[in-house]
Short mmCIF file of C-alpha atoms in Angstrom, two decimals:
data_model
loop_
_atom_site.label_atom_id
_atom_site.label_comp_id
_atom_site.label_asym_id
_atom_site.label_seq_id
_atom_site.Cartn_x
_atom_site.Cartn_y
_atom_site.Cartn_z
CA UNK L 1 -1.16 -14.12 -0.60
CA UNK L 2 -1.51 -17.30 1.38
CA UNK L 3 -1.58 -20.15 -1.29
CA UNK L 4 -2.78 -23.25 0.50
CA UNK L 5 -5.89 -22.99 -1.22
CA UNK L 6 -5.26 -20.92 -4.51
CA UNK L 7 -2.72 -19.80 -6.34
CA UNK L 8 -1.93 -16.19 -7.21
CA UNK L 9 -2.36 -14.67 -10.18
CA UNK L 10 -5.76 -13.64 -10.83
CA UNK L 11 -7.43 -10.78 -9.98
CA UNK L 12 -10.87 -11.90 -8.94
CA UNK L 13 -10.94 -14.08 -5.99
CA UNK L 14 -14.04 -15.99 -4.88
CA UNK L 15 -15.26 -17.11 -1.89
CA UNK L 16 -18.54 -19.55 -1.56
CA UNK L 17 -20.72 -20.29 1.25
CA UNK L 18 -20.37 -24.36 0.23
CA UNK L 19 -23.25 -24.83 2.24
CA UNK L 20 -25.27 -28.05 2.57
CA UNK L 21 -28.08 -27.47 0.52
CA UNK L 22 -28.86 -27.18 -3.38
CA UNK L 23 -27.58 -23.42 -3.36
CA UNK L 24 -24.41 -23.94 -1.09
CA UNK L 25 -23.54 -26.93 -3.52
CA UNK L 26 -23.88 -24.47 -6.58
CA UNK L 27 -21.94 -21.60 -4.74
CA UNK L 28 -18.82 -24.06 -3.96
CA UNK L 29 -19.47 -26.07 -8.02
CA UNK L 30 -19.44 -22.84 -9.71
CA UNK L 31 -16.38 -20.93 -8.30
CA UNK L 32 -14.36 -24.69 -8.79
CA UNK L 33 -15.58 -24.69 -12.29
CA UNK L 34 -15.25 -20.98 -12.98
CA UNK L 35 -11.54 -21.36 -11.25
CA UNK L 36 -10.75 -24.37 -13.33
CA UNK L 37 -11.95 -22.29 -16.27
CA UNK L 38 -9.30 -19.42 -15.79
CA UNK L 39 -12.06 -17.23 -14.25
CA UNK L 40 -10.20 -16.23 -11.12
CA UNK L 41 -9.79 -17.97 -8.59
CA UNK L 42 -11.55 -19.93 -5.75
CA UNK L 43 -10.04 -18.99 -1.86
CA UNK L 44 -10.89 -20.61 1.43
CA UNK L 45 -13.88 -18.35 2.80
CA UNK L 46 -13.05 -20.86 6.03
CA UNK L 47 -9.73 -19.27 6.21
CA UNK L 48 -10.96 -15.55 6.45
CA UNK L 49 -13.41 -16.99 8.77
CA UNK L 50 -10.99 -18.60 11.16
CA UNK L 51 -9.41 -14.70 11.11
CA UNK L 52 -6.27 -16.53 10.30
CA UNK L 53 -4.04 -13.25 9.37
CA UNK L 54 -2.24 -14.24 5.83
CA UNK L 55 -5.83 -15.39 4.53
CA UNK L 56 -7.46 -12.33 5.91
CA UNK L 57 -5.23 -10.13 4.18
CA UNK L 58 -5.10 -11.74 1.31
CA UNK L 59 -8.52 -10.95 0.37
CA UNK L 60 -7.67 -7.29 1.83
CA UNK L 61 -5.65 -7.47 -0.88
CA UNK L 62 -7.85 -9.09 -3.96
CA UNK L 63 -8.38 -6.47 -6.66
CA UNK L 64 -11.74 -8.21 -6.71
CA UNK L 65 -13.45 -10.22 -4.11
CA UNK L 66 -16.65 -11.68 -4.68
CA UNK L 67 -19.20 -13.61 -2.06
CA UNK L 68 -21.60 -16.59 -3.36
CA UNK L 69 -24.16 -16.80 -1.47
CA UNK L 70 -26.36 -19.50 -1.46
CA UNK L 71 -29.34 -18.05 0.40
CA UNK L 72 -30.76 -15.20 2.70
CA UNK L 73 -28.89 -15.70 5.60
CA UNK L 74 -25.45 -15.04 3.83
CA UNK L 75 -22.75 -16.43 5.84
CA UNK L 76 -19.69 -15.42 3.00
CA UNK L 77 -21.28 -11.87 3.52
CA UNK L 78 -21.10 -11.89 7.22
CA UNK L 79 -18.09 -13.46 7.41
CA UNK L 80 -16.09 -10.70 4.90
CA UNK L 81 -18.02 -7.97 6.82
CA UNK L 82 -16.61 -9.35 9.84
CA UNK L 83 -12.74 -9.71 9.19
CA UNK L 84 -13.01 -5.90 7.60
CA UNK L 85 -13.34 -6.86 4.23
CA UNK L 86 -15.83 -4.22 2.64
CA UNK L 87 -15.67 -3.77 -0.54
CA UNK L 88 -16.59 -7.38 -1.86
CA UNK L 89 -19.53 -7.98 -4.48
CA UNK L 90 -22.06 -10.09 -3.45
CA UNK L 91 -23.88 -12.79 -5.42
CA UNK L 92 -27.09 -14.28 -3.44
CA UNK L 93 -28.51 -17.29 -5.74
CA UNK L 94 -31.94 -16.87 -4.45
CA UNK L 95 -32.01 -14.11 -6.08
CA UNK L 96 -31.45 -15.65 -9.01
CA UNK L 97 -34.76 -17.39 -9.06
CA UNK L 98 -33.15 -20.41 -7.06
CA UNK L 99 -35.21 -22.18 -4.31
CA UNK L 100 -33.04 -23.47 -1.64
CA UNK L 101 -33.73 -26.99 -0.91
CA UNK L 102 -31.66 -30.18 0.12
CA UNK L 103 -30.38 -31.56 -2.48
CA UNK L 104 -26.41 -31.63 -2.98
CA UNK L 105 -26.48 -32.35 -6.34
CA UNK L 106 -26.15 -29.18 -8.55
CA UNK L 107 -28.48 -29.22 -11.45
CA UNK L 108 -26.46 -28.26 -14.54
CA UNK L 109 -28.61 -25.58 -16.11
CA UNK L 110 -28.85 -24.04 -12.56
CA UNK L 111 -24.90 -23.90 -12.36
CA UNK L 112 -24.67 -22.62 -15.41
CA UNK L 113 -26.57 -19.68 -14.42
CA UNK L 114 -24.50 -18.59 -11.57
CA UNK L 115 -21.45 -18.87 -13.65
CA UNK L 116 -23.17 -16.70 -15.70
CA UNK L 117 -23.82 -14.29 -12.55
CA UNK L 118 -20.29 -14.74 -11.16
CA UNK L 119 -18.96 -13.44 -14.43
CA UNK L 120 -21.52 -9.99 -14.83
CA UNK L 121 -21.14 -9.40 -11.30
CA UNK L 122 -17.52 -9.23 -11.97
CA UNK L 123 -17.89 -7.51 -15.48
#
């Protein structure tokens, strides 16, 4: 597993769109919190974008991938489908009752519910 940007050991590896709006801010807070929680672990979704092999496989790999997305247009999707990786769950936050707006702050009640998603998506 390439380990420039986690470390191995956990079975569930997550990948957020860190986009710059409200949602892409919640995708990126809520896999570092859930990582820093011992809830698997965050990986470079730029990586597997780049198709740069070791990161690519890597999440080949993952017992469990999952994809936060932070709206419709679902650029962590697209980008798994893209380097092969199929069998990822996917977590879309406006789905979650989320509007997707500009502000980069998360709000903490709102993070707490995709943590909460993250997890049952995983369960």
């Amino acid at each position: 597993m390439a380990d420039c940007c986690a470390s191995a050991g956990s079975n569930i590896m997550m990948l957020a769109c860190s986009g710059g709006s409200n949602v892409g801010q919640l995708s990126n807070r809520a896999a570092v919190e859930l990582t820093q929680e011992g809830f698997g672990k965050m990986f470079c979704l730029a990586g597997i974008g780049g198709g740069i092999s070791g990161f690519v496989q890597s999440a080949k790999d993952a017992p469990v991938v999952v994809a936060i997305d932070g709206c419709p247009i679902g650029c962590a999707k697209k980008i798994l489908a893209n380097n092969g990786i199929e069998n990822a769950k996917c977590l879309l936050l406006t789905e979650l009752g989320i509007e997707k707006d500009k502000n980069l702050d998360p709000i903490p009640a709102e993070l707490e519910k995709v943590k909460q998603a993250v997890r049952q998506i995983c369960g």
